[in-house]
Coordinates of C-alpha atoms and ligand atoms in Angstrom, one line a residue:
Chain P
M1 CA 15.5 -0.4 29.0
K2 CA 13.2 2.3 27.8
G3 CA 10.2 3.7 29.6
L4 CA 7.5 6.0 28.3
K5 CA 7.0 9.4 29.9
I6 CA 4.0 11.5 29.1
K7 CA 4.2 15.1 30.3
K8 CA 1.1 17.4 30.5
L9 CA -0.4 16.1 27.3
S10 CA -3.5 17.9 26.0
K11 CA -5.7 17.5 23.0
A12 CA -8.9 19.2 22.0
M13 CA -11.1 18.3 19.1
N14 CA -14.0 20.5 17.9
G15 CA -13.5 22.6 21.0
L16 CA -13.9 19.6 23.3
K17 CA -11.0 18.7 25.6
I18 CA -10.5 15.0 24.9
V19 CA -7.2 14.6 26.6
E20 CA -6.4 17.2 29.3
Q21 CA -3.0 17.6 31.1
V22 CA -2.2 13.9 31.2
T23 CA 1.0 13.1 32.9
A24 CA 2.0 9.5 33.2
N25 CA 5.0 7.2 33.5
F26 CA 5.2 3.7 32.1
L27 CA 8.1 1.5 33.2
P28 CA 9.7 -1.3 31.4
G29 CA 9.3 -4.9 32.6
R30 CA 5.7 -4.5 33.6
I31 CA 2.2 -4.3 32.4
T32 CA 0.5 -1.0 33.3
A33 CA -3.2 -0.8 32.8
L34 CA -5.1 2.2 31.6
I35 CA -8.8 2.0 32.5
G36 CA -11.7 4.3 32.5
P37 CA -15.3 4.6 31.2
N38 CA -16.3 4.8 27.5
G39 CA -15.2 8.0 26.0
A40 CA -12.6 8.7 28.7
G41 CA -9.9 9.3 26.1
K42 CA -7.9 6.1 26.3
T43 CA -7.8 5.4 22.6
T44 CA -7.2 9.1 21.9
L45 CA -4.1 8.9 24.2
F46 CA -2.8 6.0 22.1
H47 CA -3.5 8.0 18.9
L48 CA -1.4 10.9 20.4
I49 CA 1.5 8.6 21.4
T50 CA 1.7 7.1 17.8
S51 CA 1.1 10.6 16.2
E52 CA -2.1 9.4 14.5
L53 CA -3.5 12.6 16.0
K54 CA -1.4 15.8 16.5
V55 CA -0.6 16.8 20.0
D56 CA -1.8 20.2 21.0
K57 CA 0.4 20.7 24.1
G58 CA 2.7 18.6 26.1
E59 CA 5.5 16.1 25.5
I60 CA 6.0 12.4 24.9
V61 CA 9.4 10.9 25.7
Y62 CA 10.3 7.4 24.9
G63 CA 13.6 6.3 26.4
D64 CA 15.6 9.5 26.1
E65 CA 14.0 10.7 22.9
T66 CA 11.1 13.0 22.4
I67 CA 8.7 11.4 19.9
T68 CA 6.0 14.1 20.1
N69 CA 4.3 14.6 16.7
L70 CA 6.9 12.5 14.8
P71 CA 5.3 10.9 11.7
P72 CA 3.6 7.6 12.7
Y73 CA 6.0 5.4 10.8
L74 CA 9.0 6.9 12.6
V75 CA 7.3 6.5 16.0
A76 CA 6.9 2.8 15.1
R77 CA 10.6 2.6 14.1
K78 CA 11.5 3.9 17.5
G79 CA 10.0 0.7 18.9
V80 CA 6.4 1.7 19.6
G81 CA 3.9 -0.9 18.5
R82 CA 0.2 -0.9 18.7
L83 CA -2.8 -3.2 18.8
F84 CA -5.7 -1.3 17.5
Q85 CA -9.1 -1.3 19.2
D86 CA -10.6 -2.0 15.7
I87 CA -7.9 -4.7 15.0
R88 CA -7.0 -3.6 11.4
V89 CA -5.5 -6.8 9.9
F90 CA -4.5 -6.6 6.3
G91 CA -7.6 -8.2 5.0
N92 CA -6.6 -9.2 1.4
M93 CA -3.3 -10.7 2.6
T94 CA -2.9 -14.1 4.0
A95 CA -2.3 -14.7 7.7
F96 CA 1.3 -15.6 6.9
E97 CA 1.8 -12.4 4.9
N98 CA 0.3 -10.3 7.7
V99 CA 2.9 -11.5 10.1
A100 CA 5.8 -11.7 7.6
T101 CA 5.5 -8.1 6.5
A102 CA 6.0 -7.1 10.2
C103 CA 9.3 -9.0 10.3
Y104 CA 11.0 -6.8 7.6
G105 CA 12.7 -3.6 8.6
P106 CA 12.8 -0.6 6.2
C107 CA 16.2 -1.4 4.7
F108 CA 14.6 -4.6 3.1
E109 CA 11.8 -2.6 1.7
T110 CA 13.2 -0.8 -1.3
P111 CA 12.2 -2.0 -4.8
W112 CA 15.9 -2.6 -5.7
F113 CA 16.8 -4.6 -2.6
P114 CA 16.3 -8.1 -4.1
F115 CA 18.4 -7.2 -7.1
F116 CA 21.4 -6.2 -5.1
N117 CA 21.0 -9.1 -2.7
L118 CA 20.3 -12.0 -5.1
K119 CA 22.4 -14.4 -3.1
R120 CA 21.1 -13.4 0.3
M121 CA 17.5 -13.3 -0.7
K122 CA 17.0 -17.0 -0.1
S123 CA 18.4 -17.1 3.4
I124 CA 16.6 -13.8 4.3
N125 CA 13.3 -15.3 3.1
N126 CA 13.8 -18.5 5.0
D127 CA 14.7 -16.6 8.1
I128 CA 11.6 -14.4 7.9
R129 CA 9.4 -17.5 7.2
E130 CA 10.8 -19.2 10.3
R131 CA 10.1 -16.1 12.4
A132 CA 6.6 -15.6 11.0
F133 CA 5.7 -19.2 11.7
H134 CA 7.1 -18.9 15.2
W135 CA 4.6 -16.1 15.9
L136 CA 1.7 -17.7 14.1
N137 CA 2.3 -20.8 16.3
F138 CA 2.6 -18.5 19.3
V139 CA -1.0 -17.5 18.8
D140 CA -2.1 -21.0 17.5
L141 CA -2.9 -19.8 14.0
A142 CA -0.4 -21.8 12.0
E143 CA -3.0 -23.9 10.2
K144 CA -4.7 -20.7 8.9
K145 CA -1.5 -19.4 7.3
D146 CA -2.8 -19.3 3.7
H147 CA -6.2 -17.9 4.6
P148 CA -6.9 -14.2 3.7
A149 CA -7.0 -12.4 7.0
A150 CA -10.5 -11.0 6.2
S151 CA -11.9 -14.6 6.2
L152 CA -10.8 -15.3 9.8
S153 CA -13.2 -14.9 12.7
Y154 CA -13.1 -11.8 14.9
G155 CA -11.2 -13.6 17.6
Q156 CA -8.7 -15.1 15.1
Q157 CA -8.2 -11.7 13.6
K158 CA -7.4 -10.3 17.0
L159 CA -4.9 -13.1 17.6
L160 CA -3.4 -12.4 14.2
A161 CA -3.0 -8.8 15.0
I162 CA -1.2 -9.7 18.2
A163 CA 1.1 -12.1 16.3
R164 CA 1.8 -9.3 13.8
L165 CA 2.6 -6.9 16.6
L166 CA 4.9 -9.3 18.3
A167 CA 6.7 -10.1 15.1
G168 CA 7.4 -6.4 14.7
G169 CA 9.8 -6.7 17.7
F170 CA 8.5 -3.6 19.4
S171 CA 9.8 -2.7 22.8
L172 CA 6.7 -0.7 23.8
L173 CA 3.3 -2.3 23.3
L174 CA 0.1 -0.2 23.3
L175 CA -2.7 -2.8 23.6
D176 CA -6.2 -1.4 23.1
E177 CA -8.7 -3.9 24.5
P178 CA -6.9 -7.1 23.5
T179 CA -9.6 -9.3 25.1
A180 CA -12.8 -7.4 24.0
G181 CA -15.1 -9.6 22.0
L182 CA -13.2 -12.8 22.7
N183 CA -14.8 -15.8 24.4
P184 CA -13.5 -16.9 27.8
V185 CA -11.1 -19.5 26.3
M186 CA -9.6 -17.0 24.0
I187 CA -9.3 -14.5 26.9
K188 CA -7.4 -17.1 28.9
N189 CA -5.1 -17.5 25.8
V190 CA -4.4 -13.8 25.5
L191 CA -3.7 -13.6 29.3
R192 CA -1.2 -16.4 29.0
L193 CA 0.3 -14.5 26.0
L194 CA 0.6 -11.3 27.9
E195 CA 2.3 -13.0 30.8
K196 CA 4.6 -14.8 28.4
I197 CA 5.5 -11.5 26.7
I198 CA 6.5 -9.8 29.8
T199 CA 8.3 -12.7 31.5
E200 CA 10.2 -13.7 28.4
D201 CA 11.5 -10.2 27.8
R202 CA 11.9 -7.9 30.8
S203 CA 12.8 -4.9 28.7
K204 CA 9.4 -4.6 27.2
T205 CA 6.9 -2.0 28.3
V206 CA 3.2 -2.8 28.0
I207 CA 0.3 -0.5 28.3
L208 CA -3.0 -2.2 28.5
V209 CA -6.3 -0.6 27.9
E210 CA -9.0 -2.9 29.2
H211 CA -12.6 -3.0 30.4
N212 CA -12.4 -6.5 31.8
M213 CA -11.3 -6.0 35.4
G214 CA -10.6 -9.7 35.8
V215 CA -7.9 -9.4 33.2
V216 CA -6.5 -6.2 34.7
N217 CA -6.4 -7.8 38.1
E218 CA -4.6 -10.8 36.8
V219 CA -1.8 -9.2 34.8
A220 CA -1.4 -5.5 35.6
D221 CA 0.9 -4.3 38.4
W222 CA -0.1 -0.7 38.2
V223 CA -3.2 1.1 37.0
Y224 CA -4.0 4.5 35.7
F225 CA -7.6 5.5 35.9
M226 CA -8.7 8.0 33.3
N227 CA -12.0 9.9 33.3
E228 CA -13.1 12.8 31.1
G229 CA -9.7 13.2 29.5
R230 CA -7.8 13.4 32.8
I231 CA -5.8 10.9 34.9
A232 CA -8.0 10.7 38.0
F233 CA -6.2 8.0 39.9
F234 CA -3.0 6.1 39.9
G235 CA -1.7 3.3 42.0
R236 CA -1.2 -0.4 42.6
T237 CA -3.9 -2.5 40.9
D238 CA -5.7 -3.7 44.1
H239 CA -5.5 -0.3 45.5
V240 CA -7.1 1.5 42.4
L241 CA -9.7 -1.2 41.9
G242 CA -10.6 -1.0 45.5
D243 CA -10.9 2.7 45.6
K244 CA -14.4 4.1 46.4
E245 CA -14.4 6.8 43.8
V246 CA -13.2 4.5 41.0
R247 CA -15.8 1.9 41.9
E248 CA -18.5 4.6 41.8
I249 CA -17.5 6.4 38.6
Y250 CA -16.5 3.3 36.6
L251 CA -17.6 0.1 38.1
G252 CA -21.0 1.4 39.2
L253 CA -20.7 -0.2 42.5
Chain X
M1 CA -0.9 -13.1 -40.5
N2 CA 0.2 -9.5 -40.4
Y3 CA -3.1 -8.6 -38.7
V4 CA -2.4 -11.2 -36.0
L5 CA 1.2 -10.0 -35.6
H6 CA 0.0 -6.4 -35.3
L7 CA -2.5 -7.4 -32.6
L8 CA 0.2 -9.4 -30.7
I9 CA 2.5 -6.4 -30.8
M10 CA -0.2 -4.1 -29.5
I11 CA -1.0 -6.6 -26.8
G12 CA 2.6 -6.7 -25.9
I13 CA 2.9 -2.9 -25.5
Y14 CA -0.3 -2.8 -23.5
L15 CA 0.9 -5.6 -21.3
I16 CA 3.9 -3.6 -20.4
L17 CA 1.7 -0.6 -19.6
S18 CA -0.8 -2.6 -17.5
Y19 CA 1.8 -4.5 -15.6
G20 CA 3.5 -1.2 -14.7
L21 CA 0.2 0.4 -13.7
N22 CA -0.7 -2.7 -11.6
L23 CA 2.1 -1.8 -9.2
V24 CA 0.3 1.4 -8.3
V25 CA -3.3 0.3 -8.7
G26 CA -3.2 -3.4 -7.7
F27 CA -0.4 -3.4 -5.1
G28 CA -0.7 0.2 -3.9
G29 CA -4.5 0.4 -4.2
L30 CA -4.3 3.9 -5.7
L31 CA -6.4 4.7 -8.8
S32 CA -4.2 6.7 -11.0
L33 CA -5.8 8.5 -13.9
C34 CA -2.6 9.8 -15.5
H35 CA -0.8 6.7 -16.7
A36 CA -1.2 7.8 -20.3
V37 CA 0.9 10.9 -19.4
F38 CA 3.9 8.7 -18.6
Y39 CA 3.2 6.6 -21.7
G40 CA 3.1 9.8 -23.8
I41 CA 6.2 11.4 -22.2
G42 CA 8.1 8.2 -22.9
A43 CA 7.0 8.3 -26.5
Y44 CA 7.9 11.9 -27.0
T45 CA 11.2 12.0 -25.1
G46 CA 12.3 8.7 -26.8
T47 CA 11.4 10.2 -30.2
L48 CA 12.9 13.6 -29.7
L49 CA 16.1 12.1 -28.3
M50 CA 16.4 10.0 -31.4
I51 CA 15.4 12.7 -33.9
K52 CA 16.8 15.9 -32.4
A53 CA 19.7 14.6 -30.3
G54 CA 20.6 11.8 -32.7
L55 CA 20.8 9.2 -30.0
P56 CA 20.4 5.5 -31.0
F57 CA 17.3 3.6 -30.0
L58 CA 18.4 2.0 -26.8
P59 CA 20.1 5.0 -25.1
A60 CA 17.1 7.2 -26.2
I61 CA 14.6 4.8 -24.7
F62 CA 16.6 4.5 -21.4
L63 CA 17.2 8.2 -21.1
G64 CA 13.5 8.7 -21.8
M65 CA 12.7 6.3 -18.9
V66 CA 15.0 8.3 -16.6
I67 CA 13.3 11.6 -17.6
T68 CA 9.9 10.2 -17.2
G69 CA 10.8 8.8 -13.8
L70 CA 11.8 12.2 -12.7
F71 CA 8.6 13.6 -14.0
A72 CA 6.7 10.9 -12.1
L73 CA 8.5 12.0 -9.0
I74 CA 7.3 15.5 -9.6
V75 CA 3.7 14.4 -10.1
G76 CA 3.8 11.9 -7.3
L77 CA 5.1 14.2 -4.6
P78 CA 2.0 16.4 -4.5
A79 CA -0.5 13.7 -5.7
L80 CA 0.5 11.2 -3.0
R81 CA -0.5 13.6 -0.3
F82 CA -4.0 12.6 -1.2
R83 CA -5.9 9.3 -1.0
G84 CA -9.1 7.9 -2.5
D85 CA -11.2 10.2 -4.6
S86 CA -8.8 13.2 -4.1
F87 CA -5.9 11.2 -5.5
V88 CA -7.9 10.3 -8.5
L89 CA -8.8 14.0 -9.1
V90 CA -5.2 15.2 -8.7
T91 CA -3.9 12.7 -11.2
L92 CA -6.7 13.7 -13.5
G93 CA -5.5 17.3 -13.2
F94 CA -2.0 16.2 -14.2
Q95 CA -3.4 14.2 -17.1
M96 CA -5.1 17.3 -18.4
I97 CA -2.1 19.7 -17.9
V98 CA 0.4 17.4 -19.7
F99 CA -2.0 16.7 -22.5
T100 CA -2.4 20.5 -23.0
I101 CA 1.3 21.0 -23.0
L102 CA 1.9 18.2 -25.6
Y103 CA -0.8 19.7 -27.7
N104 CA 0.3 23.3 -27.5
W105 CA 4.1 23.3 -27.2
I106 CA 4.4 23.4 -31.0
D107 CA 8.1 24.1 -31.1
L108 CA 9.0 21.0 -29.3
T109 CA 6.2 18.5 -30.1
R110 CA 4.6 19.9 -33.3
G111 CA 1.4 19.8 -31.3
P112 CA -1.6 18.4 -33.2
Y113 CA 0.5 17.9 -36.4
G114 CA 2.3 15.1 -34.6
I115 CA 5.8 13.8 -35.3
P116 CA 6.0 11.7 -38.5
G117 CA 8.9 9.6 -39.8
I118 CA 10.2 8.3 -36.4
P119 CA 13.2 6.1 -37.2
R120 CA 12.9 2.4 -36.6
P121 CA 14.9 0.9 -33.8
V122 CA 18.4 -0.2 -34.7
I123 CA 19.8 -2.8 -32.3
A124 CA 23.3 -4.2 -32.7
G125 CA 23.4 -3.0 -36.3
V126 CA 20.0 -4.7 -37.2
E127 CA 17.2 -2.4 -38.2
V128 CA 13.9 -3.6 -36.8
T129 CA 11.4 -3.1 -39.7
E130 CA 9.5 -6.3 -40.2
L131 CA 6.5 -7.1 -38.1
Y132 CA 7.9 -10.3 -36.8
Q133 CA 11.1 -8.6 -35.8
Y134 CA 9.1 -6.0 -33.9
F135 CA 7.1 -8.8 -32.3
I136 CA 10.3 -10.3 -31.0
L137 CA 11.6 -7.0 -29.8
V138 CA 8.4 -6.2 -27.9
S139 CA 8.3 -9.7 -26.5
L140 CA 11.9 -9.5 -25.2
F141 CA 11.2 -6.2 -23.4
L142 CA 8.0 -7.6 -22.1
V143 CA 9.7 -10.7 -20.6
V144 CA 12.4 -8.6 -19.0
I145 CA 9.9 -6.1 -17.5
V146 CA 7.5 -8.8 -16.2
A147 CA 10.4 -10.7 -14.7
I148 CA 11.6 -7.5 -12.9
L149 CA 8.1 -6.6 -11.7
F150 CA 7.5 -10.2 -10.6
V151 CA 10.6 -10.0 -8.3
V152 CA 9.6 -6.5 -7.1
C153 CA 6.0 -7.5 -6.3
R154 CA 7.1 -10.6 -4.4
S155 CA 9.8 -8.7 -2.5
P156 CA 9.4 -7.2 1.0
F157 CA 8.7 -4.0 -0.8
G158 CA 5.7 -5.5 -2.6
L159 CA 4.4 -7.0 0.6
A160 CA 4.7 -3.6 2.4
L161 CA 2.9 -2.0 -0.5
K162 CA 0.0 -4.4 -0.1
A163 CA -0.1 -3.8 3.6
L164 CA -0.4 -0.1 3.0
R165 CA -3.2 -0.8 0.5
D166 CA -5.1 -2.9 2.9
D167 CA -4.8 -0.7 5.9
E168 CA -2.5 2.3 5.8
M169 CA -2.8 3.2 9.5
A170 CA -1.9 -0.4 10.6
A171 CA 1.0 -0.6 8.0
E172 CA 2.3 2.8 9.2
G173 CA 2.1 1.4 12.7
L174 CA 4.6 -1.3 11.6
G175 CA 7.0 1.3 10.4
K176 CA 6.1 1.3 6.7
S177 CA 6.5 4.8 5.2
P178 CA 3.6 5.5 2.9
V179 CA 5.3 8.4 1.2
H180 CA 8.5 6.5 0.3
L181 CA 6.8 3.2 -0.7
F182 CA 4.0 4.8 -2.8
L183 CA 6.5 7.1 -4.5
Y184 CA 8.8 4.2 -5.4
A185 CA 5.8 2.4 -6.9
F186 CA 4.6 5.5 -8.8
V187 CA 8.1 6.2 -10.3
I188 CA 8.7 2.6 -11.4
S189 CA 5.2 2.5 -12.9
G190 CA 5.9 5.7 -14.8
M191 CA 9.3 4.5 -16.1
V192 CA 7.7 1.2 -17.3
A193 CA 5.1 3.2 -19.2
S194 CA 7.8 5.3 -20.7
L195 CA 9.4 2.2 -22.2
A196 CA 6.1 1.2 -23.7
G197 CA 5.8 4.7 -25.1
G198 CA 9.2 4.4 -26.8
L199 CA 8.3 1.1 -28.3
Y200 CA 5.0 2.4 -29.5
A201 CA 6.5 5.5 -31.1
T202 CA 9.1 3.6 -33.1
Y203 CA 6.5 0.9 -34.0
V204 CA 3.9 3.2 -35.6
T205 CA 6.6 5.8 -36.6
Y206 CA 4.2 8.6 -36.0
I207 CA 2.9 10.1 -32.7
D208 CA 0.6 12.9 -31.9
P209 CA -1.0 13.9 -28.5
T210 CA -4.3 12.1 -29.2
S211 CA -2.8 8.8 -28.3
F212 CA -2.1 9.9 -24.8
T213 CA -5.5 11.4 -23.7
L214 CA -7.6 10.9 -20.6
D215 CA -9.5 8.2 -22.6
E216 CA -6.2 6.3 -22.8
S217 CA -5.7 6.6 -19.1
I218 CA -9.2 5.4 -18.4
F219 CA -8.7 2.5 -20.9
L220 CA -5.5 1.4 -19.0
L221 CA -7.3 1.5 -15.7
A222 CA -10.3 -0.4 -17.2
I223 CA -7.8 -3.1 -18.3
L224 CA -6.9 -3.7 -14.7
L225 CA -10.4 -3.4 -13.4
V226 CA -11.6 -6.0 -15.9
G227 CA -8.7 -8.4 -15.5
G228 CA -8.3 -8.0 -11.8
T229 CA -5.4 -6.5 -9.8
G230 CA -2.9 -7.3 -7.2
N231 CA -1.5 -10.4 -8.9
M232 CA 0.4 -11.2 -12.0
I233 CA -2.4 -12.8 -14.0
G234 CA -5.0 -10.0 -13.9
P235 CA -3.2 -7.6 -16.2
L236 CA -2.6 -10.4 -18.7
V237 CA -6.3 -11.4 -18.8
G238 CA -7.5 -7.8 -18.8
T239 CA -5.2 -6.7 -21.7
V240 CA -6.0 -9.6 -23.9
F241 CA -9.7 -9.2 -23.2
M242 CA -9.9 -5.5 -23.7
I243 CA -7.8 -5.5 -26.9
L244 CA -9.4 -8.5 -28.5
L245 CA -13.0 -7.8 -27.6
P246 CA -13.4 -4.8 -30.0
E247 CA -11.5 -6.8 -32.7
A248 CA -13.9 -9.7 -32.2
L249 CA -16.9 -7.4 -32.5
R250 CA -15.7 -6.5 -36.0
F251 CA -16.6 -10.0 -37.1
L252 CA -20.3 -9.6 -36.1
G253 CA -21.1 -8.6 -39.7
L254 CA -23.0 -5.5 -38.7
P255 CA -24.1 -3.1 -41.4
D256 CA -21.4 -0.5 -42.0
T257 CA -23.5 2.5 -41.2
V258 CA -24.1 1.5 -37.6
A259 CA -21.2 -0.8 -36.9
P260 CA -18.9 1.5 -35.0
N261 CA -21.6 2.8 -32.7
V262 CA -23.1 -0.6 -32.0
R263 CA -19.6 -2.0 -31.3
Q264 CA -18.9 0.7 -28.8
M265 CA -22.2 0.0 -27.1
I266 CA -21.7 -3.7 -26.9
Y267 CA -18.2 -3.0 -25.6
G268 CA -19.6 -0.8 -22.8
L269 CA -22.4 -3.3 -22.0
T270 CA -19.9 -6.1 -21.7
L271 CA -17.9 -4.1 -19.2
I272 CA -21.0 -3.3 -17.1
T273 CA -22.1 -7.0 -17.2
L274 CA -18.6 -8.1 -16.1
M275 CA -18.6 -5.7 -13.1
F276 CA -21.9 -7.2 -12.0
L277 CA -20.7 -10.8 -12.4
R278 CA -17.2 -10.3 -11.1
P279 CA -16.6 -7.0 -9.3
Q280 CA -13.0 -8.0 -8.5
G281 CA -12.2 -8.5 -12.2
I282 CA -11.8 -11.8 -14.1
A283 CA -8.7 -12.9 -12.3
G284 CA -8.7 -10.5 -9.4
E285 CA -8.3 -11.4 -5.8
F286 CA -10.0 -8.4 -4.3
K287 CA -12.3 -5.5 -5.2
L288 CA -10.8 -2.0 -5.3
R289 CA -12.7 0.5 -3.2
Ligands
ATP1 N1 -12.4 12.9 15.7 C1 -13.1 13.2 16.8 N2 -13.6 14.4 16.9 C2 -14.3 14.8 18.0 N3 -14.4 14.0 19.1 C3 -13.8 12.8 19.1 C4 -13.2 12.4 17.9 N4 -12.7 11.1 18.2 C5 -13.1 10.8 19.4 N5 -13.8 11.8 20.0 C6 -14.4 11.8 21.3 O1 -13.3 11.7 22.2 C7 -13.7 11.1 23.4 C8 -12.7 10.0 23.8 O2 -12.7 9.0 22.8 P1 -11.8 7.7 22.9 O3 -12.1 6.8 21.8 O4 -10.4 8.1 23.2 O5 -12.4 7.0 24.3 P2 -12.0 5.6 24.9 O6 -11.6 5.9 26.3 O7 -11.1 4.9 24.1 O8 -13.4 4.9 25.0 P3 -13.8 3.3 24.7 O9 -13.5 2.7 26.0 O10 -15.2 3.4 24.4 O11 -12.9 2.8 23.6 C9 -15.1 10.5 23.1 O12 -16.0 11.3 23.8 C10 -15.3 10.7 21.6 O13 -16.6 11.0 21.3
MG2 MG1 -11.1 3.2 23.0

């Protein structure tokens, strides 16, 4: 069971403090929401966790390992997976290939691997195919398997990215607005997915960045409220969403 | 008949080159402008290992591939720190440096005088001299190389490479290492080009640096852009098209005085038209940025 600890994390860009002294704790087995107005620094915080951006100050600890400023692919190999706000499916690859490539670990991905594992190749490929279809079915995209990802609709691409993420077997999921731009039916599906993820595997840690408070209310146990690069508030979901300050700054109530 | 065999041999050699380059350009999405460098180094190392070290054909070719592979590693390490236009420019820089070395290191390469009298390949006691024999030799190598590249491209490695090509950030987020995967592709592609160089040198029995210029690198890239990249058909279509088109233009019956220039212009015009009609290449699946 690995949790994520963020300690006094700071990041400035062009002299602007985008993330400032953020300290937060994300526990396994639950969905923790990270909310805040546009430009609060939520996506930047994700960029820092996955080393897409370099940390100025502070520390990120996952489990008992420090992952601060580790190259992004190594952070991923520690079990940190991410759903991007701008989705980022592999557009020229089929839906199936998008998910399949997430199933392979690095030891399969040397050019010489197939030549030294001629006999095993068939069973490996079958195994991967099975797993890829499992996740495609999970998001209800099995009949789109041979379509290039770029040809799918926005909502389908989002679901595909979710399937790809789940196929990667990550233990920490950073979800950047998984329901944004989806219709209500799709949102219901994603909600069901989120609940399924966390109930099926209690060792997973989920951080959910979300503007839809209905979604946050429904699935998140705890909420961090971020504003102007700082954590302004933390608490149980009903508590934070009911707070007068949060309602004023963010919800405009 | 000899003319046809000669064209087939040249198509075979260029197929080996373009399939190798396809790994970097089509699967990796990186426009490399120094492929002729690896072709040239393969030709020179193969030749020198045969002439100066007295190695037989096959060991010379294979050792040449290893040396070229190491060289590709040296080029790739700095070049692959860059993407997009910067990568193109860095590979262009290496193209110019290596050409200059080949041209001026007279003691080793004889520079502009070239190396004549390169021995024909001897395989299992048979000297390959006739055109048809050469055609068989090139075809054999081509089949082996294409088979290997076919397996490599369809392997998890090939898939990961395509993922990096389509979205590097997302692929890295799945644990794919850009440095390692691109470097593998770059080195393999260089080694394959080296083999083509060895075949070319022993086929024409004379090499000089002018066969391995920037023009040649651009030509190889053009083959892929015309044929289409990222699959196994594109390089075939592109190579056949780009080699046969200038030959076909010879039969237009143009007056001798203007023929070469007009042919060049028609050649260029055809490429431009093609890019308008099919920007992803004749058999391509996607358009390179
Ligand atoms: N490369 C950059 N250079 C300078 N400022 C940047 C850069 N990238 C983002 N910012 C700024 O950092 C701030 C935080 O951006 P971020 O994307 O993290 O916000 P967010 O909380 O994810 O917002 P949203 O809810 O709209 O997605 C914004 O004010 C943005 O303009
Ligand atoms: Mg954001």
